[in-house]
């Protein structure tokens, strides 16, 4: 059940609509993916991931150019060119903050550990280890039968949500856009915005029949 809920959550994050993709097929893809990742972890020849080992090798090359200047109560002072950093082996921290943020000993920490006759790989964070990787993918999704074998009970039916009466008088007309066409005589017409006015009596432009000068002259006479 937990794995199923995780699948639903991942599908929402990835934007996958489960109504368009067969759920069983999606579960099968996840099962194959978990199996491939587990097989990849079994091929690791070291106790840590290949990416971390490659990064550790690069750090070790940089550590060859570093020098341990002094040691005190706070740790070691390691010089890298013109820069100096303080490494605390007890707190597993360095002022460059690489060791703090990644859990991988930085070049300055590697140099301080080698100066202290310690193996830097032993200070690597456990989450990068092969043991942690295999524990992540040890859980499997159990296979299920086809949809036609599923048992459907009346209690599983989903009822529509209850209709709640909103506060205030209900709206009879929807909110229209600013330039939306108006409805007259049961037909949709174009907006009259920008049209020139014409008189219905004399057909002259610029006025309507209410302000028609011809009609006004007849009344005055």
mmCIF file of C-alpha atoms in Angstrom:
data_model
loop_
_atom_site.group_PDB
_atom_site.id
_atom_site.type_symbol
_atom_site.label_atom_id
_atom_site.label_comp_id
_atom_site.label_asym_id
_atom_site.label_seq_id
_atom_site.Cartn_x
_atom_site.Cartn_y
_atom_site.Cartn_z
ATOM 1 C CA UNK A 1 0.000 0.000 0.000
ATOM 2 C CA UNK A 2 2.843 2.382 0.850
ATOM 3 C CA UNK A 3 4.577 1.644 -2.456
ATOM 4 C CA UNK A 4 1.305 2.231 -4.322
ATOM 5 C CA UNK A 5 0.882 5.634 -2.665
ATOM 6 C CA UNK A 6 4.492 6.462 -3.560
ATOM 7 C CA UNK A 7 3.733 5.630 -7.208
ATOM 8 C CA UNK A 8 0.735 7.973 -7.169
ATOM 9 C CA UNK A 9 2.861 10.732 -5.615
ATOM 10 C CA UNK A 10 5.682 10.295 -8.145
ATOM 11 C CA UNK A 11 3.193 10.327 -11.029
ATOM 12 C CA UNK A 12 1.792 13.632 -9.766
ATOM 13 C CA UNK A 13 5.281 15.145 -9.500
ATOM 14 C CA UNK A 14 6.207 13.983 -13.012
ATOM 15 C CA UNK A 15 2.884 15.164 -14.420
ATOM 16 C CA UNK A 16 1.758 11.692 -15.511
ATOM 17 C CA UNK A 17 -1.999 11.281 -15.834
ATOM 18 C CA UNK A 18 -2.831 7.792 -14.631
ATOM 19 C CA UNK A 19 -6.135 7.940 -16.449
ATOM 20 C CA UNK A 20 -4.229 7.923 -19.758
ATOM 21 C CA UNK A 21 -1.532 5.433 -18.771
ATOM 22 C CA UNK A 22 -2.482 1.951 -17.679
ATOM 23 C CA UNK A 23 -1.743 1.673 -13.968
ATOM 24 C CA UNK A 24 -0.511 -1.907 -14.251
ATOM 25 C CA UNK A 25 1.885 -0.956 -17.022
ATOM 26 C CA UNK A 26 3.212 1.932 -14.946
ATOM 27 C CA UNK A 27 3.739 -0.376 -11.960
ATOM 28 C CA UNK A 28 5.586 -2.808 -14.233
ATOM 29 C CA UNK A 29 7.897 -0.001 -15.364
ATOM 30 C CA UNK A 30 8.646 0.890 -11.743
ATOM 31 C CA UNK A 31 9.356 -2.765 -10.921
ATOM 32 C CA UNK A 32 11.815 -3.027 -13.815
ATOM 33 C CA UNK A 33 13.453 0.244 -12.799
ATOM 34 C CA UNK A 34 13.968 -0.935 -9.212
ATOM 35 C CA UNK A 35 15.431 -4.205 -10.467
ATOM 36 C CA UNK A 36 17.866 -2.417 -12.818
ATOM 37 C CA UNK A 37 19.060 -0.089 -10.069
ATOM 38 C CA UNK A 38 19.612 -3.014 -7.705
ATOM 39 C CA UNK A 39 21.614 -4.879 -10.335
ATOM 40 C CA UNK A 40 23.686 -1.746 -10.921
ATOM 41 C CA UNK A 41 24.506 -1.546 -7.212
ATOM 42 C CA UNK A 42 25.650 -5.176 -7.154
ATOM 43 C CA UNK A 43 28.286 -4.344 -9.779
ATOM 44 C CA UNK A 44 30.033 -1.826 -7.526
ATOM 45 C CA UNK A 45 33.568 -3.006 -6.811
ATOM 46 C CA UNK A 46 34.180 -0.557 -3.959
ATOM 47 C CA UNK A 47 32.343 0.135 -0.701
ATOM 48 C CA UNK A 48 31.115 3.487 -2.037
ATOM 49 C CA UNK A 49 29.396 4.631 -5.218
ATOM 50 C CA UNK A 50 31.555 5.060 -8.353
ATOM 51 C CA UNK A 51 30.664 8.758 -8.575
ATOM 52 C CA UNK A 52 31.888 9.397 -5.021
ATOM 53 C CA UNK A 53 35.064 7.393 -5.626
ATOM 54 C CA UNK A 54 35.853 9.450 -8.734
ATOM 55 C CA UNK A 55 35.223 12.666 -6.835
ATOM 56 C CA UNK A 56 37.389 11.418 -3.955
ATOM 57 C CA UNK A 57 40.257 10.714 -6.383
ATOM 58 C CA UNK A 58 40.038 14.278 -7.732
ATOM 59 C CA UNK A 59 40.084 15.659 -4.189
ATOM 60 C CA UNK A 60 43.103 13.526 -3.365
ATOM 61 C CA UNK A 61 45.027 14.966 -6.318
ATOM 62 C CA UNK A 62 44.249 18.472 -5.058
ATOM 63 C CA UNK A 63 45.291 17.416 -1.541
ATOM 64 C CA UNK A 64 48.831 16.699 -2.799
ATOM 65 C CA UNK A 65 49.269 20.450 -3.334
ATOM 66 C CA UNK A 66 48.095 21.305 0.190
ATOM 67 C CA UNK A 67 50.302 21.649 3.268
ATOM 68 C CA UNK A 68 49.490 21.247 6.954
ATOM 69 C CA UNK A 69 50.765 24.387 8.646
ATOM 70 C CA UNK A 70 49.908 23.770 12.285
ATOM 71 C CA UNK A 71 47.535 22.008 14.616
ATOM 72 C CA UNK A 72 45.735 23.247 17.676
ATOM 73 C CA UNK A 73 42.694 22.713 19.825
ATOM 74 C CA UNK A 74 40.360 23.646 16.947
ATOM 75 C CA UNK A 75 42.020 21.295 14.453
ATOM 76 C CA UNK A 76 44.504 21.622 11.622
ATOM 77 C CA UNK A 77 45.375 24.661 9.537
ATOM 78 C CA UNK A 78 45.766 23.523 5.940
ATOM 79 C CA UNK A 79 47.217 25.834 3.291
ATOM 80 C CA UNK A 80 46.138 25.596 -0.370
ATOM 81 C CA UNK A 81 48.219 28.145 -2.253
ATOM 82 C CA UNK A 82 47.483 31.520 -0.692
ATOM 83 C CA UNK A 83 44.308 30.277 1.029
ATOM 84 C CA UNK A 84 44.185 28.744 4.487
ATOM 85 C CA UNK A 85 41.446 26.572 5.947
ATOM 86 C CA UNK A 86 40.790 25.156 9.396
ATOM 87 C CA UNK A 87 39.849 21.472 9.513
ATOM 88 C CA UNK A 88 38.230 19.916 12.583
ATOM 89 C CA UNK A 89 38.491 16.132 12.462
ATOM 90 C CA UNK A 90 36.352 15.746 15.575
ATOM 91 C CA UNK A 91 33.432 17.742 14.203
ATOM 92 C CA UNK A 92 34.108 16.636 10.607
ATOM 93 C CA UNK A 93 34.049 20.197 9.340
ATOM 94 C CA UNK A 94 36.209 22.439 7.201
ATOM 95 C CA UNK A 95 35.971 26.176 6.664
ATOM 96 C CA UNK A 96 35.573 25.575 2.912
ATOM 97 C CA UNK A 97 32.275 23.840 3.891
ATOM 98 C CA UNK A 98 32.595 21.091 1.274
ATOM 99 C CA UNK A 99 32.890 18.380 3.918
ATOM 100 C CA UNK A 100 29.987 19.885 5.882
ATOM 101 C CA UNK A 101 27.570 20.069 2.949
ATOM 102 C CA UNK A 102 28.381 16.886 1.013
ATOM 103 C CA UNK A 103 29.668 14.478 3.644
ATOM 104 C CA UNK A 104 32.701 13.807 1.409
ATOM 105 C CA UNK A 105 36.109 14.786 2.847
ATOM 106 C CA UNK A 106 37.420 17.833 1.003
ATOM 107 C CA UNK A 107 41.082 18.120 -0.122
ATOM 108 C CA UNK A 108 41.967 19.959 3.081
ATOM 109 C CA UNK A 109 40.331 17.266 5.236
ATOM 110 C CA UNK A 110 42.083 14.529 3.267
ATOM 111 C CA UNK A 111 45.431 16.217 3.866
ATOM 112 C CA UNK A 112 44.716 16.604 7.590
ATOM 113 C CA UNK A 113 43.573 12.967 7.880
ATOM 114 C CA UNK A 114 46.687 11.710 6.107
ATOM 115 C CA UNK A 115 48.797 13.881 8.400
ATOM 116 C CA UNK A 116 46.999 12.266 11.358
ATOM 117 C CA UNK A 117 47.689 8.770 9.921
ATOM 118 C CA UNK A 118 43.994 8.064 9.222
ATOM 119 C CA UNK A 119 42.237 6.665 6.168
ATOM 120 C CA UNK A 120 40.084 9.408 4.546
ATOM 121 C CA UNK A 121 37.643 6.865 3.080
ATOM 122 C CA UNK A 122 36.642 5.837 6.584
ATOM 123 C CA UNK A 123 35.324 9.380 7.145
ATOM 124 C CA UNK A 124 33.016 9.208 4.122
ATOM 125 C CA UNK A 125 29.316 9.593 4.892
ATOM 126 C CA UNK A 126 27.507 6.264 5.222
ATOM 127 C CA UNK A 127 24.754 7.329 2.828
ATOM 128 C CA UNK A 128 27.212 7.051 -0.073
ATOM 129 C CA UNK A 129 28.056 3.446 0.785
ATOM 130 C CA UNK A 130 27.037 0.332 -1.122
ATOM 131 C CA UNK A 131 25.231 -0.934 1.956
ATOM 132 C CA UNK A 132 22.939 2.102 2.065
ATOM 133 C CA UNK A 133 22.306 1.881 -1.689
ATOM 134 C CA UNK A 134 21.269 -1.767 -1.493
ATOM 135 C CA UNK A 135 18.976 -1.085 1.462
ATOM 136 C CA UNK A 136 17.112 1.514 -0.603
ATOM 137 C CA UNK A 137 16.254 -0.961 -3.373
ATOM 138 C CA UNK A 138 15.743 -4.076 -1.292
ATOM 139 C CA UNK A 139 11.956 -3.588 -1.192
ATOM 140 C CA UNK A 140 10.099 -4.948 -4.199
ATOM 141 C CA UNK A 141 6.647 -4.390 -5.628
ATOM 142 C CA UNK A 142 4.809 -7.687 -5.517
ATOM 143 C CA UNK A 143 3.252 -8.838 -8.813
ATOM 144 C CA UNK A 144 -0.533 -8.654 -9.166
ATOM 145 C CA UNK A 145 -3.048 -10.352 -11.428
ATOM 146 C CA UNK A 146 -4.888 -8.666 -14.287
ATOM 147 C CA UNK A 147 -7.740 -6.226 -13.867
ATOM 148 C CA UNK A 148 -10.407 -8.803 -14.713
ATOM 149 C CA UNK A 149 -9.423 -10.795 -11.592
ATOM 150 C CA UNK A 150 -9.855 -7.856 -9.238
ATOM 151 C CA UNK A 151 -12.652 -8.138 -6.707
ATOM 152 C CA UNK A 152 -14.895 -5.111 -6.642
ATOM 153 C CA UNK A 153 -17.047 -4.602 -3.555
ATOM 154 C CA UNK A 154 -19.935 -2.126 -3.255
ATOM 155 C CA UNK A 155 -18.113 -0.485 -0.365
ATOM 156 C CA UNK A 156 -15.291 0.450 -2.762
ATOM 157 C CA UNK A 157 -17.554 2.618 -4.906
ATOM 158 C CA UNK A 158 -16.732 6.329 -4.884
ATOM 159 C CA UNK A 159 -19.667 8.603 -4.145
ATOM 160 C CA UNK A 160 -19.856 12.158 -5.532
ATOM 161 C CA UNK A 161 -19.073 14.922 -3.057
ATOM 162 C CA UNK A 162 -21.914 16.506 -1.149
ATOM 163 C CA UNK A 163 -23.358 19.702 -2.560
ATOM 164 C CA UNK A 164 -23.039 22.578 -0.119
ATOM 165 C CA UNK A 165 -25.203 25.655 -0.521
ATOM 166 C CA UNK A 166 -23.082 28.757 -0.861
ATOM 167 C CA UNK A 167 -23.739 31.942 1.095
ATOM 168 C CA UNK A 168 -25.699 34.648 -0.707
ATOM 169 C CA UNK A 169 -27.975 34.741 -3.738
ATOM 170 C CA UNK A 170 -26.897 32.329 -6.486
ATOM 171 C CA UNK A 171 -25.626 33.878 -9.708
ATOM 172 C CA UNK A 172 -27.775 33.476 -12.815
ATOM 173 C CA UNK A 173 -25.266 34.957 -15.249
ATOM 174 C CA UNK A 174 -21.620 34.202 -15.593
ATOM 175 C CA UNK A 175 -18.992 36.916 -15.445
ATOM 176 C CA UNK A 176 -18.206 37.957 -19.000
ATOM 177 C CA UNK A 177 -15.004 39.359 -20.400
ATOM 178 C CA UNK A 178 -14.584 43.061 -20.984
ATOM 179 C CA UNK A 179 -14.816 42.954 -24.788
ATOM 180 C CA UNK A 180 -17.087 39.932 -25.011
ATOM 181 C CA UNK A 181 -20.076 40.106 -27.407
ATOM 182 C CA UNK A 182 -23.473 41.022 -26.014
ATOM 183 C CA UNK A 183 -26.620 38.971 -26.421
ATOM 184 C CA UNK A 184 -29.608 40.646 -28.049
ATOM 185 C CA UNK A 185 -32.843 39.111 -29.309
ATOM 186 C CA UNK A 186 -31.612 35.610 -28.491
ATOM 187 C CA UNK A 187 -28.644 35.857 -30.911
ATOM 188 C CA UNK A 188 -24.973 36.493 -30.274
ATOM 189 C CA UNK A 189 -23.802 39.689 -31.944
ATOM 190 C CA UNK A 190 -20.456 41.358 -32.319
ATOM 191 C CA UNK A 191 -19.422 44.106 -29.969
ATOM 192 C CA UNK A 192 -20.575 47.583 -31.017
ATOM 193 C CA UNK A 193 -17.387 49.127 -29.739
ATOM 194 C CA UNK A 194 -15.876 51.401 -32.403
ATOM 195 C CA UNK A 195 -18.974 51.478 -34.655
ATOM 196 C CA UNK A 196 -20.222 54.854 -35.940
ATOM 197 C CA UNK A 197 -23.717 55.970 -34.939
ATOM 198 C CA UNK A 198 -26.335 56.450 -37.679
ATOM 199 C CA UNK A 199 -29.852 57.842 -37.517
ATOM 200 C CA UNK A 200 -32.767 55.430 -37.910
ATOM 201 C CA UNK A 201 -34.969 58.148 -39.427
ATOM 202 C CA UNK A 202 -32.816 59.965 -41.955
ATOM 203 C CA UNK A 203 -29.885 57.475 -42.063
ATOM 204 C CA UNK A 204 -27.434 60.330 -41.536
ATOM 205 C CA UNK A 205 -24.289 59.489 -39.497
ATOM 206 C CA UNK A 206 -23.310 61.168 -36.231
ATOM 207 C CA UNK A 207 -26.675 61.046 -34.409
ATOM 208 C CA UNK A 208 -29.617 58.781 -33.671
ATOM 209 C CA UNK A 209 -33.334 59.269 -34.369
ATOM 210 C CA UNK A 210 -33.906 60.676 -30.887
ATOM 211 C CA UNK A 211 -31.612 63.614 -31.684
ATOM 212 C CA UNK A 212 -32.428 63.794 -35.395
ATOM 213 C CA UNK A 213 -32.499 67.457 -36.509
ATOM 214 C CA UNK A 214 -35.109 66.667 -39.183
ATOM 215 C CA UNK A 215 -37.551 65.327 -36.598
ATOM 216 C CA UNK A 216 -36.837 68.236 -34.238
ATOM 217 C CA UNK A 217 -37.473 70.774 -37.008
ATOM 218 C CA UNK A 218 -40.844 69.202 -37.774
ATOM 219 C CA UNK A 219 -41.890 69.418 -34.115
ATOM 220 C CA UNK A 220 -40.729 73.040 -33.856
ATOM 221 C CA UNK A 221 -42.583 74.045 -36.978
#
